[in-house]
Coordinates of C-alpha atoms in Angstrom, one line a residue:
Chain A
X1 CA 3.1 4.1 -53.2
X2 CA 5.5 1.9 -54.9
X3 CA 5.3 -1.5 -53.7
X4 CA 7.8 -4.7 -53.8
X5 CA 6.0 -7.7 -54.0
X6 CA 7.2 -11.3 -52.8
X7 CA 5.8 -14.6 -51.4
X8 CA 7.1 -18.2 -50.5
X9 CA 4.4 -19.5 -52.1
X10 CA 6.2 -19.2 -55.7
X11 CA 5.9 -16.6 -58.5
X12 CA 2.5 -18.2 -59.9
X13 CA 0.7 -18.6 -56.4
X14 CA -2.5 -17.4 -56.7
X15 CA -2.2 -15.6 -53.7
X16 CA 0.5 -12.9 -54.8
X17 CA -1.3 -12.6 -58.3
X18 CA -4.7 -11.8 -56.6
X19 CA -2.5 -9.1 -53.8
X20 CA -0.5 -7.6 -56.7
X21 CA -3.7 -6.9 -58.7
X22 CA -5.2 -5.5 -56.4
X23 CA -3.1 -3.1 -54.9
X24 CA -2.2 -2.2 -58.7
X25 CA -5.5 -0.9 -58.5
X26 CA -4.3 2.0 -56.4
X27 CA -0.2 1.7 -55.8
X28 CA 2.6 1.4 -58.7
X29 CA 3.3 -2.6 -58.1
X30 CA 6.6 -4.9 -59.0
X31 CA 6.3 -8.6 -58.3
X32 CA 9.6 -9.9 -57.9
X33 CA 9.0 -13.8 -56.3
X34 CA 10.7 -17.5 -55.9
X35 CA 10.0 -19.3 -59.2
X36 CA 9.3 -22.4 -56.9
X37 CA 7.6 -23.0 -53.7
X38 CA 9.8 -21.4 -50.9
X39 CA 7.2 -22.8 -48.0
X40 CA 8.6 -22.8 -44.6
X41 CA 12.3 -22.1 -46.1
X42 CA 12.8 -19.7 -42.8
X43 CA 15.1 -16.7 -43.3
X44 CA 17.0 -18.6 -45.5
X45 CA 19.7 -16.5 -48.4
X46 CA 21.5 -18.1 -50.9
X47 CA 25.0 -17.6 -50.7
X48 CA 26.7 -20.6 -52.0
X49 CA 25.2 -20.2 -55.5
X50 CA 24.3 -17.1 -57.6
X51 CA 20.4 -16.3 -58.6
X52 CA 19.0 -16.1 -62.1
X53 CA 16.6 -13.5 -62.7
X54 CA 13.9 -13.4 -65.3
X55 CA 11.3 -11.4 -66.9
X56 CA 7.5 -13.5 -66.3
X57 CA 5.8 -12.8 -69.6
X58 CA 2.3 -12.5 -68.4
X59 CA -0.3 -10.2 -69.5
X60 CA -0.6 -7.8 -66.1
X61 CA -0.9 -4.4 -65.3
X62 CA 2.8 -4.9 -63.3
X63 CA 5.7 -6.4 -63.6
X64 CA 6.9 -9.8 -62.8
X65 CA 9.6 -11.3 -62.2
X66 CA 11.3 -14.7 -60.9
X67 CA 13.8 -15.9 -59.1
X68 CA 16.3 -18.8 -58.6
X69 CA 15.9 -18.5 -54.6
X70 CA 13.9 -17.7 -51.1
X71 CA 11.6 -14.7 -50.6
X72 CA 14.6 -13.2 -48.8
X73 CA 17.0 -13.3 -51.8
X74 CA 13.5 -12.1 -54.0
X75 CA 13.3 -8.5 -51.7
X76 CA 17.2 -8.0 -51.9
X77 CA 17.5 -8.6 -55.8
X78 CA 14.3 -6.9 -56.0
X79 CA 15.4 -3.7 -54.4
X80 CA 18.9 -3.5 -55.7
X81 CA 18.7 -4.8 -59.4
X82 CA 14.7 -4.4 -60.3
X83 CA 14.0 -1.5 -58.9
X84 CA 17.3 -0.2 -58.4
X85 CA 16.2 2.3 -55.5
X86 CA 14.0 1.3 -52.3
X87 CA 10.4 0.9 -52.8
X88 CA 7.9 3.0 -50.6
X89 CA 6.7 -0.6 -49.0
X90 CA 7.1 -4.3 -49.0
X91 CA 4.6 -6.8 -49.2
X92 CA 5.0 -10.6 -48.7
X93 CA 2.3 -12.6 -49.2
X94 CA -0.6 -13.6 -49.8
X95 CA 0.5 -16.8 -48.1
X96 CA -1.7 -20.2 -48.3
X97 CA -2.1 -20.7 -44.8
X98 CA -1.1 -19.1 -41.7
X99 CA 1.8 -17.8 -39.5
X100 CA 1.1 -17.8 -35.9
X101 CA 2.8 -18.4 -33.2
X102 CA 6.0 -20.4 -33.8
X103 CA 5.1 -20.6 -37.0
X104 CA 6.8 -17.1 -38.0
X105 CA 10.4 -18.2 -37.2
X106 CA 9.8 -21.0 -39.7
X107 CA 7.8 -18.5 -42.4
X108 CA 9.3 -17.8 -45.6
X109 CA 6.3 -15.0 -46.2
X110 CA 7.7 -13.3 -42.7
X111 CA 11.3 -13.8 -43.9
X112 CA 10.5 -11.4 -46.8
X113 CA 8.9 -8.9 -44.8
X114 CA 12.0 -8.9 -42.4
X115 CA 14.5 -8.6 -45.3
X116 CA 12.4 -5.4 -46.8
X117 CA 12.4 -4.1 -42.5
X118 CA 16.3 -4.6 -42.8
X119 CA 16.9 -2.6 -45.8
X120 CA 14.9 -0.2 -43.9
X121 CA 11.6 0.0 -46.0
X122 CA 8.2 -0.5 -43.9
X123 CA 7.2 -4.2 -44.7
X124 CA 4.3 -6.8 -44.2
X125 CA 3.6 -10.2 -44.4
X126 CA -0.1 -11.0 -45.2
X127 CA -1.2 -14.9 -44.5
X128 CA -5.1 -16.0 -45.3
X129 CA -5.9 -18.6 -42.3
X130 CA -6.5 -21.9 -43.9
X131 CA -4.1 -23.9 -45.9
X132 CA -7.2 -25.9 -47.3
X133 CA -9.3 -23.0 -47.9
X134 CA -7.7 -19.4 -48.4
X135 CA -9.2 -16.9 -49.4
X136 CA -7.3 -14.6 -50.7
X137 CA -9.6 -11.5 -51.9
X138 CA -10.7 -11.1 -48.6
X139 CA -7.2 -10.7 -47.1
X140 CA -6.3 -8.6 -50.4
X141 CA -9.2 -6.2 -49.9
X142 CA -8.0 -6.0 -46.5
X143 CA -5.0 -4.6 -47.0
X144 CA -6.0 -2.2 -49.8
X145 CA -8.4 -0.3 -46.9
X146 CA -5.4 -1.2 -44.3
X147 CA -3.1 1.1 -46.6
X148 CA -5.6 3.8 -46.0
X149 CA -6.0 4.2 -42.4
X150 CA -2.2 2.7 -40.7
X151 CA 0.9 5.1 -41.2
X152 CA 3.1 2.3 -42.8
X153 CA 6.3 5.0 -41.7
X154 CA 5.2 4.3 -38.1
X155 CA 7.3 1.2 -38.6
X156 CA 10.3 1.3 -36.7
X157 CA 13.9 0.2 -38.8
X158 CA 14.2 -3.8 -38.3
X159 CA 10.6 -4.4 -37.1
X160 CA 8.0 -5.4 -40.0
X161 CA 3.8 -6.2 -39.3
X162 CA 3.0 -9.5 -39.4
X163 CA -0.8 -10.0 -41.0
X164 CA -3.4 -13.2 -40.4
X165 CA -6.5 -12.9 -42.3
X166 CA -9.5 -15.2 -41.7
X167 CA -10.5 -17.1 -44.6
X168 CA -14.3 -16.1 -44.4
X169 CA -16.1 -13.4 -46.7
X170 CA -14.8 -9.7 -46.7
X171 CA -17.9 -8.7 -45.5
X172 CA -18.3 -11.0 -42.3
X173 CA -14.7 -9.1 -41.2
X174 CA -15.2 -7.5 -38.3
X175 CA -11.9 -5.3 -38.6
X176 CA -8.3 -5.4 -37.0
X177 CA -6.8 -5.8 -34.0
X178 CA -3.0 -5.5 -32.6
X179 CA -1.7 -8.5 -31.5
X180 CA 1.5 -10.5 -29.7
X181 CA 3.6 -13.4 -31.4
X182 CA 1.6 -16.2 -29.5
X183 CA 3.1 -19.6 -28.0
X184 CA 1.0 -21.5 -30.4
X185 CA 2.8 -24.1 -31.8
X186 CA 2.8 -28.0 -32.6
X187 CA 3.9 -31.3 -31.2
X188 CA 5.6 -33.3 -33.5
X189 CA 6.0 -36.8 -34.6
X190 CA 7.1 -38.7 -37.2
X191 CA 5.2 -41.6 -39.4
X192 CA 7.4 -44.2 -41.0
X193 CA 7.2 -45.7 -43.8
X194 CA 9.4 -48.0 -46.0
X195 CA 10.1 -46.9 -49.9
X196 CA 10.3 -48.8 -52.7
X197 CA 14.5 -49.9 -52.2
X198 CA 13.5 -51.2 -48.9
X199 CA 14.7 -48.0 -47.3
X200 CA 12.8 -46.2 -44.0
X201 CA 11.6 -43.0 -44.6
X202 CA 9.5 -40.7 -42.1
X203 CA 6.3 -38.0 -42.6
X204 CA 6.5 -35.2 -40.2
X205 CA 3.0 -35.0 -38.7
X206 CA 2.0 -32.1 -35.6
X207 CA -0.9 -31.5 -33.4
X208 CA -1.3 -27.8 -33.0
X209 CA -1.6 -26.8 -29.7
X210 CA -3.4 -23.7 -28.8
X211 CA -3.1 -23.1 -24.8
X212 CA -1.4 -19.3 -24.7
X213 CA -3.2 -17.6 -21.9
X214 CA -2.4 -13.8 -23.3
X215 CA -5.4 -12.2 -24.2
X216 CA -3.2 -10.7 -27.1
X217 CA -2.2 -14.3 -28.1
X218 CA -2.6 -13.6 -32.6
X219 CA -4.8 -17.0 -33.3
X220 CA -7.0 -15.7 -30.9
X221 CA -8.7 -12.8 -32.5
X222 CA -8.8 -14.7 -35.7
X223 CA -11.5 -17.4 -34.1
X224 CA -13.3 -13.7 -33.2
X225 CA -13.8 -13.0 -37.2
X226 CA -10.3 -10.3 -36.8
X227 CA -7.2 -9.6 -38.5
X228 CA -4.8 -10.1 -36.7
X229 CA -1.5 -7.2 -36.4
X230 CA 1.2 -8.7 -34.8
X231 CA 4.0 -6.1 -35.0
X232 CA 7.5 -8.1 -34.9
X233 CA 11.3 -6.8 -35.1
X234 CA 14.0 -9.3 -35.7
X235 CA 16.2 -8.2 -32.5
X236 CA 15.6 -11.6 -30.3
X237 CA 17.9 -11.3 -27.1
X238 CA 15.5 -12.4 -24.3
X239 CA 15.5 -9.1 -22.1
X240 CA 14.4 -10.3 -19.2
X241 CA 16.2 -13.6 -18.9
X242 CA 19.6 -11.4 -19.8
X243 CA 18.8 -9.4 -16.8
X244 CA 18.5 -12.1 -14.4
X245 CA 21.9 -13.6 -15.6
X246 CA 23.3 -10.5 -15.6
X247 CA 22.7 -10.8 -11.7
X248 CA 23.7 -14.8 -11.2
X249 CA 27.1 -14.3 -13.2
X250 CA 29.1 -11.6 -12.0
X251 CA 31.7 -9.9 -14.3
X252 CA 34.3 -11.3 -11.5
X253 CA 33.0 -14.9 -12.6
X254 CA 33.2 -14.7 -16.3
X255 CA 36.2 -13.3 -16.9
X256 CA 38.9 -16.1 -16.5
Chain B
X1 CA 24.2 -35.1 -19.4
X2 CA 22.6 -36.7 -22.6
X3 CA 23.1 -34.3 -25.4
X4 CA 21.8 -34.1 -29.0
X5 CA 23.9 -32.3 -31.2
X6 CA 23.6 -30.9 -34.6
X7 CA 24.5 -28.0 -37.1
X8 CA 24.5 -26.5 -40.3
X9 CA 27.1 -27.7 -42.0
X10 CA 26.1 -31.4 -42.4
X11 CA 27.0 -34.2 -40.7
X12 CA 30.8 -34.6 -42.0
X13 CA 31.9 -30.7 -41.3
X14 CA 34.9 -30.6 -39.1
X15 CA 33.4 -28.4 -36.3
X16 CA 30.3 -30.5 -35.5
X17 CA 33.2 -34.0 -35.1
X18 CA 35.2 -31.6 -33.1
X19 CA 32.2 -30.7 -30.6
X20 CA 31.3 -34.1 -30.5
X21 CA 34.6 -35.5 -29.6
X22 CA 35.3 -33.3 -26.9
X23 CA 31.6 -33.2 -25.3
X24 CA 31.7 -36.9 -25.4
X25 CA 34.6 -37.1 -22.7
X26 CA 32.5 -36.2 -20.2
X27 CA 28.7 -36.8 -21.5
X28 CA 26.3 -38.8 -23.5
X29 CA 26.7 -37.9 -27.0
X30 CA 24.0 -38.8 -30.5
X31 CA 24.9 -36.9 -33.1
X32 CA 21.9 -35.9 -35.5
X33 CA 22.8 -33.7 -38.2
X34 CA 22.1 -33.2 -42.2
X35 CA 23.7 -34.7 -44.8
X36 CA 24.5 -32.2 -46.5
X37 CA 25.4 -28.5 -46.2
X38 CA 22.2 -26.4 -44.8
X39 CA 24.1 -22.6 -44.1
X40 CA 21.7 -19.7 -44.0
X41 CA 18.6 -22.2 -44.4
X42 CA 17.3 -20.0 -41.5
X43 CA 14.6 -22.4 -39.4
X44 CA 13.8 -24.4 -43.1
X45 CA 11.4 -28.2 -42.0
X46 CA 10.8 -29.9 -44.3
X47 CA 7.1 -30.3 -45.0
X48 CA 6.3 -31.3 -48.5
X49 CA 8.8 -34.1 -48.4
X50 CA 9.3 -37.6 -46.0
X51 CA 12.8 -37.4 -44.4
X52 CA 15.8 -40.4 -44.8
X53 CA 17.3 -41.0 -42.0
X54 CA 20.7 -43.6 -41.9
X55 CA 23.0 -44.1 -39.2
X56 CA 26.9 -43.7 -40.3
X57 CA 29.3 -46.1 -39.7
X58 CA 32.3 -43.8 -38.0
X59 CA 34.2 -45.2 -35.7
X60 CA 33.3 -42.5 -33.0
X61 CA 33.0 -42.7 -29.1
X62 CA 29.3 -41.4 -29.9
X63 CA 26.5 -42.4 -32.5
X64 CA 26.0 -40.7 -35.6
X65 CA 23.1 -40.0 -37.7
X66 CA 22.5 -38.4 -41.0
X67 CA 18.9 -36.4 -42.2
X68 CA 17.9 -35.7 -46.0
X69 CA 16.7 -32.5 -44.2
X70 CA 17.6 -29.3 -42.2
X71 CA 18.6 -28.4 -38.7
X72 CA 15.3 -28.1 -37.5
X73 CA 14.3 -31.1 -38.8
X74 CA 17.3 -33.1 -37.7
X75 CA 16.3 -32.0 -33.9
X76 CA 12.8 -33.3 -34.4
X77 CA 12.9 -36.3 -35.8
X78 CA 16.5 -37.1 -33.2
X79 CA 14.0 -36.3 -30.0
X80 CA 11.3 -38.3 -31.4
X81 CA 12.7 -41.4 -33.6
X82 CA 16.9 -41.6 -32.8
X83 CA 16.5 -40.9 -29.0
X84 CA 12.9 -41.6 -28.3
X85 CA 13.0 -39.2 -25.5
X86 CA 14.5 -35.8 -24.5
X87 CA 18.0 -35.3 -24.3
X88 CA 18.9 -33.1 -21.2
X89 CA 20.6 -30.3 -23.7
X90 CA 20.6 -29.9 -27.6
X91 CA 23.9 -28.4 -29.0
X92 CA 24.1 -26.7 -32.9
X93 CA 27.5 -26.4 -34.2
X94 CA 30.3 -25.7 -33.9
X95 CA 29.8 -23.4 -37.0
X96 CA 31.9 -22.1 -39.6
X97 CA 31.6 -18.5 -39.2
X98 CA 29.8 -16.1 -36.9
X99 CA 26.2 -15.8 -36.3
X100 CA 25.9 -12.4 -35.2
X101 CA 23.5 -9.5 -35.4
X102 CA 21.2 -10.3 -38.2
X103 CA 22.9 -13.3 -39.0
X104 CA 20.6 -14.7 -36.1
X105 CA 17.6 -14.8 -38.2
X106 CA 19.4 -16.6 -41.5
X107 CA 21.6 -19.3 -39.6
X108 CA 20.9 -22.8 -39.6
X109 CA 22.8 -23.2 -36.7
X110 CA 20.5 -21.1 -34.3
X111 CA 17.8 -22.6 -35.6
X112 CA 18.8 -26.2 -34.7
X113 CA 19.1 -24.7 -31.1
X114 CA 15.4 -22.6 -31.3
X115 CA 13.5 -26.0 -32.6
X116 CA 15.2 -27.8 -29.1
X117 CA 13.7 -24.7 -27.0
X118 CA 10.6 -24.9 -28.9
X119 CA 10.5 -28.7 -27.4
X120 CA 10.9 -27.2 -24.1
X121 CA 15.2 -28.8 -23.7
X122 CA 17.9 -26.2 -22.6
X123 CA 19.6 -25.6 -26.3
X124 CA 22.9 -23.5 -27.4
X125 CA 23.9 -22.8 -30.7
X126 CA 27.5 -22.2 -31.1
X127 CA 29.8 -20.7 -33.7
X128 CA 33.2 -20.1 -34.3
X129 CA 34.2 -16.4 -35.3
X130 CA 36.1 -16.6 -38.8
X131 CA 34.6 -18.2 -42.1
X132 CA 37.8 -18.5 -43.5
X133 CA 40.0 -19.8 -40.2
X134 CA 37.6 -21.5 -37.6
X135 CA 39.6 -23.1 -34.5
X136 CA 36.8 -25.4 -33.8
X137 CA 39.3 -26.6 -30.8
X138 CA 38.8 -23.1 -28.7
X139 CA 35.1 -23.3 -29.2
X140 CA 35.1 -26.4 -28.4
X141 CA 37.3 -26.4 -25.3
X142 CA 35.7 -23.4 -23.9
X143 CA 32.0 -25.3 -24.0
X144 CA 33.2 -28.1 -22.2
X145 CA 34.1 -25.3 -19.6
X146 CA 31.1 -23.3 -19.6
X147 CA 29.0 -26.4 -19.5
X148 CA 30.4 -26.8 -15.8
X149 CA 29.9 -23.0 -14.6
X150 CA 26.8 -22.3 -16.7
X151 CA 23.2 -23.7 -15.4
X152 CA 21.6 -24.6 -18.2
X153 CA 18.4 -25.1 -17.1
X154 CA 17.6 -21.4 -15.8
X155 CA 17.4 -21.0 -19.8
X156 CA 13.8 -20.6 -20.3
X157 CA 11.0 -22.0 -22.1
X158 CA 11.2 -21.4 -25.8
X159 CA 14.9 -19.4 -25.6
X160 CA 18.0 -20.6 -25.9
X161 CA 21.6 -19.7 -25.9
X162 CA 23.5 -18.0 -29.0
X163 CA 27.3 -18.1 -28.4
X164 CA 30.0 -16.7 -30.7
X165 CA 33.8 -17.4 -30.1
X166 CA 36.7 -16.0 -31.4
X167 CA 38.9 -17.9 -33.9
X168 CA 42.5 -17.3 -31.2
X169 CA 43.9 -20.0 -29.4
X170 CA 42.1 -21.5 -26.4
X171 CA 44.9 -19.8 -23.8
X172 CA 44.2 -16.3 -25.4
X173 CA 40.4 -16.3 -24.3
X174 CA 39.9 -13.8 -21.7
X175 CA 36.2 -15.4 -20.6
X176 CA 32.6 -15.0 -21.8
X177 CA 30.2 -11.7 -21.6
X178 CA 26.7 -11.6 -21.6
X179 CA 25.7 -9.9 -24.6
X180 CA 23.1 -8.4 -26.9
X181 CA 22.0 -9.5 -30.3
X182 CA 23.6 -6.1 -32.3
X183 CA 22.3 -4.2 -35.2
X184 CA 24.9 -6.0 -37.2
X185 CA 24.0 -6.6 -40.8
X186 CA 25.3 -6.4 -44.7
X187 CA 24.8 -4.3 -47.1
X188 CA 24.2 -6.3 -50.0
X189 CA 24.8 -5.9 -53.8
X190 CA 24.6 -8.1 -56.6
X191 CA 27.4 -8.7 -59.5
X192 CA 26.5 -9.4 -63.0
X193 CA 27.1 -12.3 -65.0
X194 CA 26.9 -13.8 -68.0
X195 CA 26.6 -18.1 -68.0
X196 CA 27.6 -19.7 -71.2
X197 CA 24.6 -20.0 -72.4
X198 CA 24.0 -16.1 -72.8
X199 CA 21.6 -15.8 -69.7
X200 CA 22.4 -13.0 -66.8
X201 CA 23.2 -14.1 -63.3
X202 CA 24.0 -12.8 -60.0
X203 CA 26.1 -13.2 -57.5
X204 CA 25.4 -11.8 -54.0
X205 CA 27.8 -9.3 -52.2
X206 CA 27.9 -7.6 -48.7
X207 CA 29.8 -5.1 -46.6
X208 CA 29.5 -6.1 -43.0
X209 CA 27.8 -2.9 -40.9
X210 CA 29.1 -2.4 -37.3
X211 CA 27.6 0.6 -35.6
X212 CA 25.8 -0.4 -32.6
X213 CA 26.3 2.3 -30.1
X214 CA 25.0 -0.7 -27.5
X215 CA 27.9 -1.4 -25.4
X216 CA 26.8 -5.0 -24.9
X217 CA 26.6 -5.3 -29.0
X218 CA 27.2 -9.0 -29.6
X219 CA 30.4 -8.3 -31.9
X220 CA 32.1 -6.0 -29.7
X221 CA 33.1 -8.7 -26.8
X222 CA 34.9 -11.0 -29.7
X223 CA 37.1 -8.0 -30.7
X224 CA 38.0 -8.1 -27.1
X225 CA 39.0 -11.9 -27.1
X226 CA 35.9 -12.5 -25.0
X227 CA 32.9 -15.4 -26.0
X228 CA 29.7 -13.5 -26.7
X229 CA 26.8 -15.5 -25.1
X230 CA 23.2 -13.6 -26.3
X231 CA 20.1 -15.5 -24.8
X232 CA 17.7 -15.4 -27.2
X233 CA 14.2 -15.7 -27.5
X234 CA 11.6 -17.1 -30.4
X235 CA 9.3 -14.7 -29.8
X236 CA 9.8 -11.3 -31.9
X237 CA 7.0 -8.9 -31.0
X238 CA 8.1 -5.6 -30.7
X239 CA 6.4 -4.7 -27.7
X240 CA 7.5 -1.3 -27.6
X241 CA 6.0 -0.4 -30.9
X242 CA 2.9 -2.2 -29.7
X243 CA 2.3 -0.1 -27.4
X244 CA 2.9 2.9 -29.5
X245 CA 0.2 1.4 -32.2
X246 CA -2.0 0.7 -29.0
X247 CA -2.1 4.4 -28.4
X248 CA -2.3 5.3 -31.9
X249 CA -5.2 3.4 -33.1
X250 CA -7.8 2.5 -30.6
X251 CA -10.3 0.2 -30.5
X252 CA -13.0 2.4 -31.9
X253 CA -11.0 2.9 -34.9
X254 CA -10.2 -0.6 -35.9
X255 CA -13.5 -2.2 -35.3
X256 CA -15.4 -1.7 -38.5

């Protein structure tokens, strides 16, 4: 396959070097990444400024190349100047750290997976668990033998797979399971401190908390020694809710 | 009610003022919003850096705060440090320019509103229809209104309200629809050019696609001088795909 490559993590993150070598083993590969950390930028585009684009001289058996933005603006430049046609598949990732939970609205490696799912290529984001301790060739040899057995065209337009990996050894994996998008998140404060001009500043600290009571929940099956397969789509209207204000506000009432 | 109010645009844009002054004739107003411009962050925190916070000296009926950070940010630390408790409603806008379709998952603005429904408060983010000539008044006049009719606390748990309105006089609104978030998107392409010092850049380009065949298609009700109001939801698991991939792989298969 030919494979578009980003991350959030920057163009020299260990974690997209060790993916893009080895799926080069097997799939025709193009790195096209932020040439600075893009963590937790969201979905963001940039559309006040241009991009500069640029040729990474490094000794690889693919191309690289960085750019002046997000992960977003990385798959869009990607597909329509790098590549100039649509690649068979793209990959964001390998993150450093997770994206559970309410963690994927914030994610810049799930922002470049739904930017390849709205260009209509099948996309997925890949995170290795721990922050302090990834471990990336696990989650990379993961998705090498994932290639093999899921039909990546299965992917419906606008939906993307969103990948955890536990950060233990390949071998200890006990496979894959499909997952929801689960209510973990974190509870937030702020720690303040004074600079050096006598100004306050604040640290944004959070506890996690993990209470979802789906079976399904994705941090779940991580703790298990899974990967997690949380397929996502980036249509958010609340269904349900719609439907039961559909029935409290008639037409009669909103019309003025 | 006590309402927190931020946006995109930073904390001096004409729309956010123009919400504030009119909310703040009949509730509680703070004011908690970036210092500078933050359009199409998507849900950006800030992580790696502390946040500033100041309070600026307008002479408004309400306070005003500014945040060396995003939306998302500006909501956390105005629950936890500026307020010190939860406001009954958090408010994002009013922005410059639509957020519709997949405009959802880049805007600043309905992220401000998704971090308040991640903290568990009854959030809107609002947006007036046209970039280039906002009428921050209408949008503004017509959420005073809605605030009266609408209960904002059936909006559950981790949603939140998106609303849209068009850029006509208050008098020439015809009411508000329930709506979906469409299929709307851009086709984007990139322009070439050279900077003066002989190094290629790009400038991003897109045609606006409108071919929903929904009938409640967020963009459709504006057209028809109605507010669109899309409840949306954080959670983005395709559950209808899930299921699919349920059938297709089962638990044999994936368990290595």
């Amino acid at each position: 396959m030919k494979i578009l490559i980003t991350n959030d993590d920057g163009v020299t993150a260990d974690g997209i070097l060790c993916l893009a070598r080895f799926l080069s083993k097997e799939h025709e590969v193009t790195v096209v990444a932020p040439e600075t950390e893009q963590s937790a930028v969201g979905h963001a585009i940039t559309i006040r400024f241009p991009l500069w684009l640029r040729k990474v001289d490094i000794k690889e058996p693919f191309e690289i190349y960085s750019v002046s933005g997000t992960p977003a603006d990385c798959v869009k430049i990607g597909i329509d100047v790098v590549l100039n046609e649509k690649p068979d598949l793209v990959i964001s990732g390998i993150n450093r750290g997770n994206n559970l939970g309410t963690d994927v609205i914030y994610s810049g490696t799930v922002s470049g997976a739904l930017e390849g799912a709205i260009a209509g290529i099948p996309s997925i984001a890949i995170s290795s668990y721990d922050f302090k301790n990834p471990m990336y060739e696990t989650a990379a040899r993961f998705i090498l033998k994932f290639l093999k057995e899921f039909d990546v065209n299965s992917i419906p337009r606008f939906s993307a797979l969103n990948i955890n990996v536990p950060s233990i050894p390949y071998e200890k994996l006990r496979g894959w399971k499909l997952t929801k998008q689960s209510k973990r998140m974190y509870e937030d404060y702020f720690e303040k401190r004074v600079d050096p001009s006598g100004s306050d500043y604040y640290w944004m600290k959070g506890n996690i908390v993990e209470n979802d009571p789906d079976p399904k929940a994705d941090y779940k099956v991580l703790k298990e020694n899974f990967v997690s397969v949380t397929p996502i789509s980036l249509f958010m209207t609340n269904e349900k809710y719609l439907s039961k204000l559909e029935e409290m506000y008639s037409e009669n009432k909103i019309v003025w």
